[in-house]
Amino acid sequence: MSRPRIVIVGAGFAGYRTARTLSRLTRNKADITLLNPTDYFLYLPLLPQVAAGILEPRRVTVSLAGTLRHVRLVLGEADDIDLDARTVHYSDPEGGVGTLTYDRLVLAAGSVNKLLPIPGVAEHAHGFRGLPEALYLRDHVTRQVELAAGGEDPKSCGARCTFVVVGAGYTGTEVAAHGQLFTDALVRRQPLREGMRPRWILLDIAKRVMPEMDEKLSRTADRVLRQRGVDVRMGTSVKEATPTGVLLSDGEFVDTRTLVWCVGVRPDPLAESLGLPMERGRLLVEPTLHVPGRPEVFACGDAAAVPDLTKPGEYTPMTAQHAWRQGKVAGHNVAASLGRGEPKPYRHSDLGFVVDLGGVKAAANPLGIPLSGPVAGAVTRGYHLAAMPGNRIRVAADWLLDAVLPRQGVQLGLVRSWSVPLDTASPELARMPGGPEKAGAEKGRGTPERPEQREARTAPDRAGVSGGPGAARKQEAPAKPGPAAVPGALEEPHAAPVPGASDHSRSAPEQHPPAKPGPTAVPGAPENPKPAPSRSPAPDDPQKPAKGSEGDS
């Protein structure tokens, strides 16, 4: 008898927990494949501390291959799922394509940045859903403070030291709280002009900070933010974004070079592309997490609308707590469908929330007990250490070092503005020069191009029948060349990169784009890699941002 084949799409909170549970329950008697764009699980709740320079980036990443025994990792993004043929078509990081066949499928693709049809936001704002975005924000904030410290124009210096965060939910609140402490630490070493101080503005259309959470937590967070100097403006949002600032809904124009978009998330568009019953972009599932009419398909996390058995008629919110617990139930029920145990419904009990506000300040309500101040800070960090599936000692060591040593306010120059656009379905991946275009207005993911289709498409070009001797030269030139990314240079928002240019080059007299630009322009990559189909989310209609995300805890 052949071994059952289990494919898990996504390694966020839900997907990682599913894989770990199945690895334990199946005892190496099933072929478990985990499809994910990166080789790590990202612990999203600590991402603001990466942006603030408290934690090194690898501290919040947990190796998939190193922690998931008997699980095969396949690097790639799912482009299309054929439910009838039971296949998952995917594209790998270098543009190749592949197909996975399954007997059981677990869809845990997670979520992406939520867009609203506000002029200029997609071009000038940056999200906060992945490690590249956190690294970019840390470098960008450091650069703005450094440029302001050495600048002569007071207006320009003021704009550079003004940072606008849109969305006062869990993520936006922590970004603003940690950001104010980070910039204050930077200016202590590089003083600004007399009377000038970094200014953080937190905006939300809601009436209070963290409206989806307990009111006592909200008041505590609001008080800490205001005491720290954060300009908290409730009932206010962005009407338009420009390269030099943002126009607010109350008519005020704020000069700034930084707009951080934390208004919420929406489910990954892969779920919607399946053509199955949906609930506000989430795949409808039974309490046992299997898809109605498809007993071999399960869904959990942000991609699934899971009935909340504690609140009849409602669905569980998109939070890390739910995704983590649903992953365990999904793993158990997949194993049960293979004859190992009995299925059980997903039922949860609220354990409370924790919000790290930087320093020794936090807001927490474990088991419904409201806490604030240093006690809440200790509980919050203790919770994160207990919840992380790895790197606990390294994270604790970074916290200790941050308490006794000054932070290192330096730019690494690893992530440029154009490589982390807001309008992307892959926030966990930084865009590469000459790489596949992952942004756009399409909701779903296209079907991958097969090798024989690629061969037929590229054959005429190789034969030179589409333009004679000059065709090769024309093919080599980029369609819309942009300025080369030079470390330390003043950025133009979303300037188009020169394919093949290095972020570490300095105004070289010649820029030689690759003859046949591939998705990542990686030496040794296939000459004719397939451009990955767009799976980027379309801008949402103006509405209240989604509550929580898989980064909430």
CSV table of N, CA, C and O in Angstrom, one decimal, residues 405-463:
chain,number,residue,atom,x,y,z
A,405,LEU,N,23.1,47.9,26.6
A,405,LEU,CA,24.0,48.5,25.6
A,405,LEU,C,23.2,49.4,24.7
A,405,LEU,O,22.0,49.2,24.5
A,406,PRO,N,23.8,50.5,24.2
A,406,PRO,CA,23.0,51.3,23.2
A,406,PRO,C,22.8,50.6,21.9
A,406,PRO,O,23.6,49.7,21.5
A,407,ARG,N,21.7,50.9,21.2
A,407,ARG,CA,21.4,50.3,20.0
A,407,ARG,C,22.4,50.7,18.9
A,407,ARG,O,22.9,51.8,18.9
A,408,GLN,N,22.6,49.8,17.9
A,408,GLN,CA,23.4,50.2,16.8
A,408,GLN,C,22.6,50.8,15.7
A,408,GLN,O,21.9,50.1,14.9
A,409,GLY,N,22.7,52.1,15.6
A,409,GLY,CA,22.0,52.9,14.6
A,409,GLY,C,22.7,53.0,13.3
A,409,GLY,O,23.3,54.0,12.9
A,410,VAL,N,22.8,51.9,12.5
A,410,VAL,CA,23.5,51.9,11.2
A,410,VAL,C,22.6,51.3,10.1
A,410,VAL,O,21.7,50.6,10.4
A,411,GLN,N,22.9,51.8,8.9
A,411,GLN,CA,22.1,51.3,7.8
A,411,GLN,C,22.9,50.1,7.2
A,411,GLN,O,24.1,50.1,7.0
A,412,LEU,N,22.1,49.0,6.8
A,412,LEU,CA,22.7,47.9,6.2
A,412,LEU,C,22.6,48.0,4.7
A,412,LEU,O,23.3,47.4,3.9
A,413,GLY,N,21.6,48.7,4.2
A,413,GLY,CA,21.4,48.9,2.7
A,413,GLY,C,21.0,47.6,2.0
A,413,GLY,O,21.3,47.5,0.8
A,414,LEU,N,20.4,46.7,2.7
A,414,LEU,CA,20.1,45.4,2.0
A,414,LEU,C,18.8,45.4,1.3
A,414,LEU,O,18.6,44.7,0.3
A,415,VAL,N,17.8,46.3,1.7
A,415,VAL,CA,16.5,46.3,1.1
A,415,VAL,C,16.2,47.7,0.6
A,415,VAL,O,16.3,48.7,1.4
A,416,ARG,N,15.9,47.9,-0.6
A,416,ARG,CA,15.6,49.2,-1.2
A,416,ARG,C,14.0,49.4,-1.3
A,416,ARG,O,13.3,48.5,-1.2
A,417,SER,N,13.7,50.7,-1.4
A,417,SER,CA,12.2,51.0,-1.4
A,417,SER,C,11.4,50.3,-2.5
A,417,SER,O,10.4,49.7,-2.2
A,418,TRP,N,12.0,50.2,-3.7
A,418,TRP,CA,11.2,49.6,-4.8
A,418,TRP,C,11.1,48.1,-4.6
A,418,TRP,O,10.2,47.4,-5.3
A,419,SER,N,11.9,47.4,-3.8
A,419,SER,CA,11.8,46.0,-3.6
A,419,SER,C,10.8,45.5,-2.6
A,419,SER,O,10.5,44.3,-2.5
A,420,VAL,N,10.1,46.5,-1.9
A,420,VAL,CA,9.1,46.1,-1.0
A,420,VAL,C,7.9,46.9,-1.2
A,420,VAL,O,7.4,47.7,-0.4
A,421,PRO,N,7.2,46.8,-2.4
A,421,PRO,CA,6.0,47.6,-2.7
A,421,PRO,C,4.9,47.2,-1.8
A,421,PRO,O,4.8,46.0,-1.3
A,422,LEU,N,4.0,48.1,-1.6
A,422,LEU,CA,2.8,47.7,-0.8
A,422,LEU,C,1.9,46.8,-1.5
A,422,LEU,O,1.3,45.9,-0.9
A,423,ASP,N,1.7,47.0,-2.8
A,423,ASP,CA,0.8,46.2,-3.6
A,423,ASP,C,1.5,44.9,-4.1
A,423,ASP,O,2.0,44.8,-5.2
A,424,THR,N,1.6,44.0,-3.2
A,424,THR,CA,2.3,42.7,-3.5
A,424,THR,C,1.5,41.6,-2.7
A,424,THR,O,1.0,41.8,-1.6
A,425,ALA,N,1.5,40.4,-3.4
A,425,ALA,CA,0.9,39.2,-2.7
A,425,ALA,C,2.0,38.4,-2.0
A,425,ALA,O,1.7,37.3,-1.5
A,426,SER,N,3.3,38.9,-2.0
A,426,SER,CA,4.3,38.1,-1.4
A,426,SER,C,5.2,39.1,-0.5
A,426,SER,O,6.3,39.4,-0.8
A,427,PRO,N,4.6,39.6,0.6
A,427,PRO,CA,5.4,40.5,1.5
A,427,PRO,C,6.6,39.8,2.1
A,427,PRO,O,7.4,40.5,2.6
A,428,GLU,N,6.6,38.5,2.1
A,428,GLU,CA,7.7,37.8,2.7
A,428,GLU,C,8.9,37.8,1.8
A,428,GLU,O,10.0,37.3,2.3
A,429,LEU,N,8.8,38.2,0.6
A,429,LEU,CA,9.9,38.2,-0.4
A,429,LEU,C,10.2,39.6,-0.9
A,429,LEU,O,9.2,40.3,-1.2
A,430,ALA,N,11.4,40.0,-0.9
A,430,ALA,CA,11.8,41.2,-1.5
A,430,ALA,C,11.9,41.1,-3.0
A,430,ALA,O,12.4,40.1,-3.5
A,431,ARG,N,11.4,42.0,-3.8
A,431,ARG,CA,11.5,42.0,-5.2
A,431,ARG,C,12.9,42.2,-5.7
A,431,ARG,O,13.7,43.0,-5.1
A,432,MET,N,13.3,41.4,-6.7
A,432,MET,CA,14.7,41.5,-7.2
A,432,MET,C,14.7,42.2,-8.5
A,432,MET,O,13.8,42.2,-9.3
A,433,PRO,N,15.9,42.8,-8.9
A,433,PRO,CA,16.0,43.4,-10.2
A,433,PRO,C,15.8,42.4,-11.3
A,433,PRO,O,16.4,41.3,-11.3
A,434,GLY,N,14.9,42.7,-12.2
A,434,GLY,CA,14.6,41.8,-13.3
A,434,GLY,C,13.7,40.6,-12.9
A,434,GLY,O,13.5,39.7,-13.7
A,435,GLY,N,13.2,40.6,-11.7
A,435,GLY,CA,12.4,39.5,-11.2
A,435,GLY,C,11.0,39.6,-11.7
A,435,GLY,O,10.6,40.5,-12.4
A,436,PRO,N,10.2,38.6,-11.4
A,436,PRO,CA,8.8,38.5,-11.8
A,436,PRO,C,8.0,39.6,-11.2
A,436,PRO,O,8.2,40.0,-10.0
A,437,GLU,N,7.1,40.2,-11.9
A,437,GLU,CA,6.2,41.2,-11.4
A,437,GLU,C,5.1,40.6,-10.6
A,437,GLU,O,4.3,39.8,-11.2
A,438,LYS,N,5.1,40.9,-9.3
A,438,LYS,CA,4.1,40.3,-8.4
A,438,LYS,C,3.0,41.2,-8.0
A,438,LYS,O,2.2,41.0,-7.2
A,439,ALA,N,3.1,42.5,-8.5
A,439,ALA,CA,2.1,43.5,-8.1
A,439,ALA,C,1.1,43.7,-9.3
A,439,ALA,O,1.4,43.5,-10.4
A,440,GLY,N,-0.1,44.2,-8.9
A,440,GLY,CA,-1.1,44.5,-9.9
A,440,GLY,C,-2.4,44.4,-9.3
A,440,GLY,O,-2.6,44.4,-8.1
A,441,ALA,N,-3.4,44.4,-10.2
A,441,ALA,CA,-4.8,44.4,-9.7
A,441,ALA,C,-5.5,43.1,-9.8
A,441,ALA,O,-6.7,43.0,-9.6
A,442,GLU,N,-4.8,42.0,-10.2
A,442,GLU,CA,-5.5,40.8,-10.4
A,442,GLU,C,-5.8,40.1,-9.0
A,442,GLU,O,-4.9,40.2,-8.1
A,443,LYS,N,-6.9,39.6,-8.9
A,443,LYS,CA,-7.3,38.9,-7.6
A,443,LYS,C,-6.6,37.6,-7.4
A,443,LYS,O,-6.1,37.2,-6.4
A,444,GLY,N,-6.7,36.8,-8.5
A,444,GLY,CA,-6.3,35.4,-8.3
A,444,GLY,C,-4.9,35.2,-8.9
A,444,GLY,O,-4.2,36.1,-9.3
A,445,ARG,N,-4.5,33.9,-8.8
A,445,ARG,CA,-3.2,33.6,-9.4
A,445,ARG,C,-3.4,32.8,-10.7
A,445,ARG,O,-4.3,32.0,-10.8
A,446,GLY,N,-2.6,33.1,-11.6
A,446,GLY,CA,-2.8,32.5,-12.9
A,446,GLY,C,-2.2,31.1,-12.9
A,446,GLY,O,-1.5,30.6,-12.0
A,447,THR,N,-2.5,30.4,-14.0
A,447,THR,CA,-2.0,29.0,-14.1
A,447,THR,C,-0.6,29.1,-14.6
A,447,THR,O,-0.2,29.8,-15.5
A,448,PRO,N,0.4,28.4,-14.0
A,448,PRO,CA,1.8,28.4,-14.4
A,448,PRO,C,2.0,28.0,-15.9
A,448,PRO,O,1.3,27.2,-16.4
A,449,GLU,N,3.0,28.7,-16.5
A,449,GLU,CA,3.3,28.3,-17.8
A,449,GLU,C,4.1,27.0,-17.8
A,449,GLU,O,5.0,26.8,-17.0
A,450,ARG,N,3.7,26.1,-18.6
A,450,ARG,CA,4.4,24.8,-18.7
A,450,ARG,C,5.6,24.9,-19.5
A,450,ARG,O,5.8,25.7,-20.4
A,451,PRO,N,6.6,24.0,-19.3
A,451,PRO,CA,7.9,24.0,-20.0
A,451,PRO,C,7.7,24.0,-21.5
A,451,PRO,O,8.3,24.7,-22.3
A,452,GLU,N,6.7,23.2,-22.0
A,452,GLU,CA,6.5,23.1,-23.5
A,452,GLU,C,5.9,24.4,-24.0
A,452,GLU,O,6.2,24.8,-25.1
A,453,GLN,N,5.1,25.1,-23.2
A,453,GLN,CA,4.6,26.4,-23.6
A,453,GLN,C,5.7,27.4,-23.7
A,453,GLN,O,5.8,28.3,-24.6
A,454,ARG,N,6.6,27.4,-22.7
A,454,ARG,CA,7.7,28.3,-22.7
A,454,ARG,C,8.7,28.1,-23.8
A,454,ARG,O,9.2,29.0,-24.5
A,455,GLU,N,8.9,26.8,-24.2
A,455,GLU,CA,9.7,26.4,-25.3
A,455,GLU,C,9.1,27.0,-26.6
A,455,GLU,O,9.8,27.6,-27.4
A,456,ALA,N,7.8,26.9,-26.8
A,456,ALA,CA,7.2,27.4,-28.0
A,456,ALA,C,7.3,28.9,-28.1
A,456,ALA,O,7.4,29.5,-29.1
A,457,ARG,N,7.1,29.5,-26.9
A,457,ARG,CA,7.1,31.0,-26.9
A,457,ARG,C,8.5,31.6,-27.2
A,457,ARG,O,8.6,32.6,-27.8
A,458,THR,N,9.5,30.9,-26.7
A,458,THR,CA,10.9,31.5,-26.8
A,458,THR,C,11.6,31.1,-28.1
A,458,THR,O,12.6,31.7,-28.5
A,459,ALA,N,11.1,30.0,-28.7
A,459,ALA,CA,11.8,29.5,-29.9
A,459,ALA,C,11.9,30.6,-31.0
A,459,ALA,O,13.0,30.7,-31.6
A,460,PRO,N,10.9,31.3,-31.4
A,460,PRO,CA,11.1,32.3,-32.5
A,460,PRO,C,12.1,33.4,-32.1
A,460,PRO,O,12.9,33.8,-33.0
A,461,ASP,N,12.2,33.8,-30.9
A,461,ASP,CA,13.2,34.8,-30.5
A,461,ASP,C,14.6,34.2,-30.7
A,461,ASP,O,15.5,34.9,-31.1
A,462,ARG,N,14.8,32.9,-30.3
A,462,ARG,CA,16.1,32.4,-30.4
A,462,ARG,C,16.5,32.2,-31.9
A,462,ARG,O,17.7,32.3,-32.2
A,463,ALA,N,15.5,32.0,-32.7
A,463,ALA,CA,15.8,31.8,-34.1
A,463,ALA,C,16.1,33.2,-34.8
A,463,ALA,O,16.5,33.2,-36.0
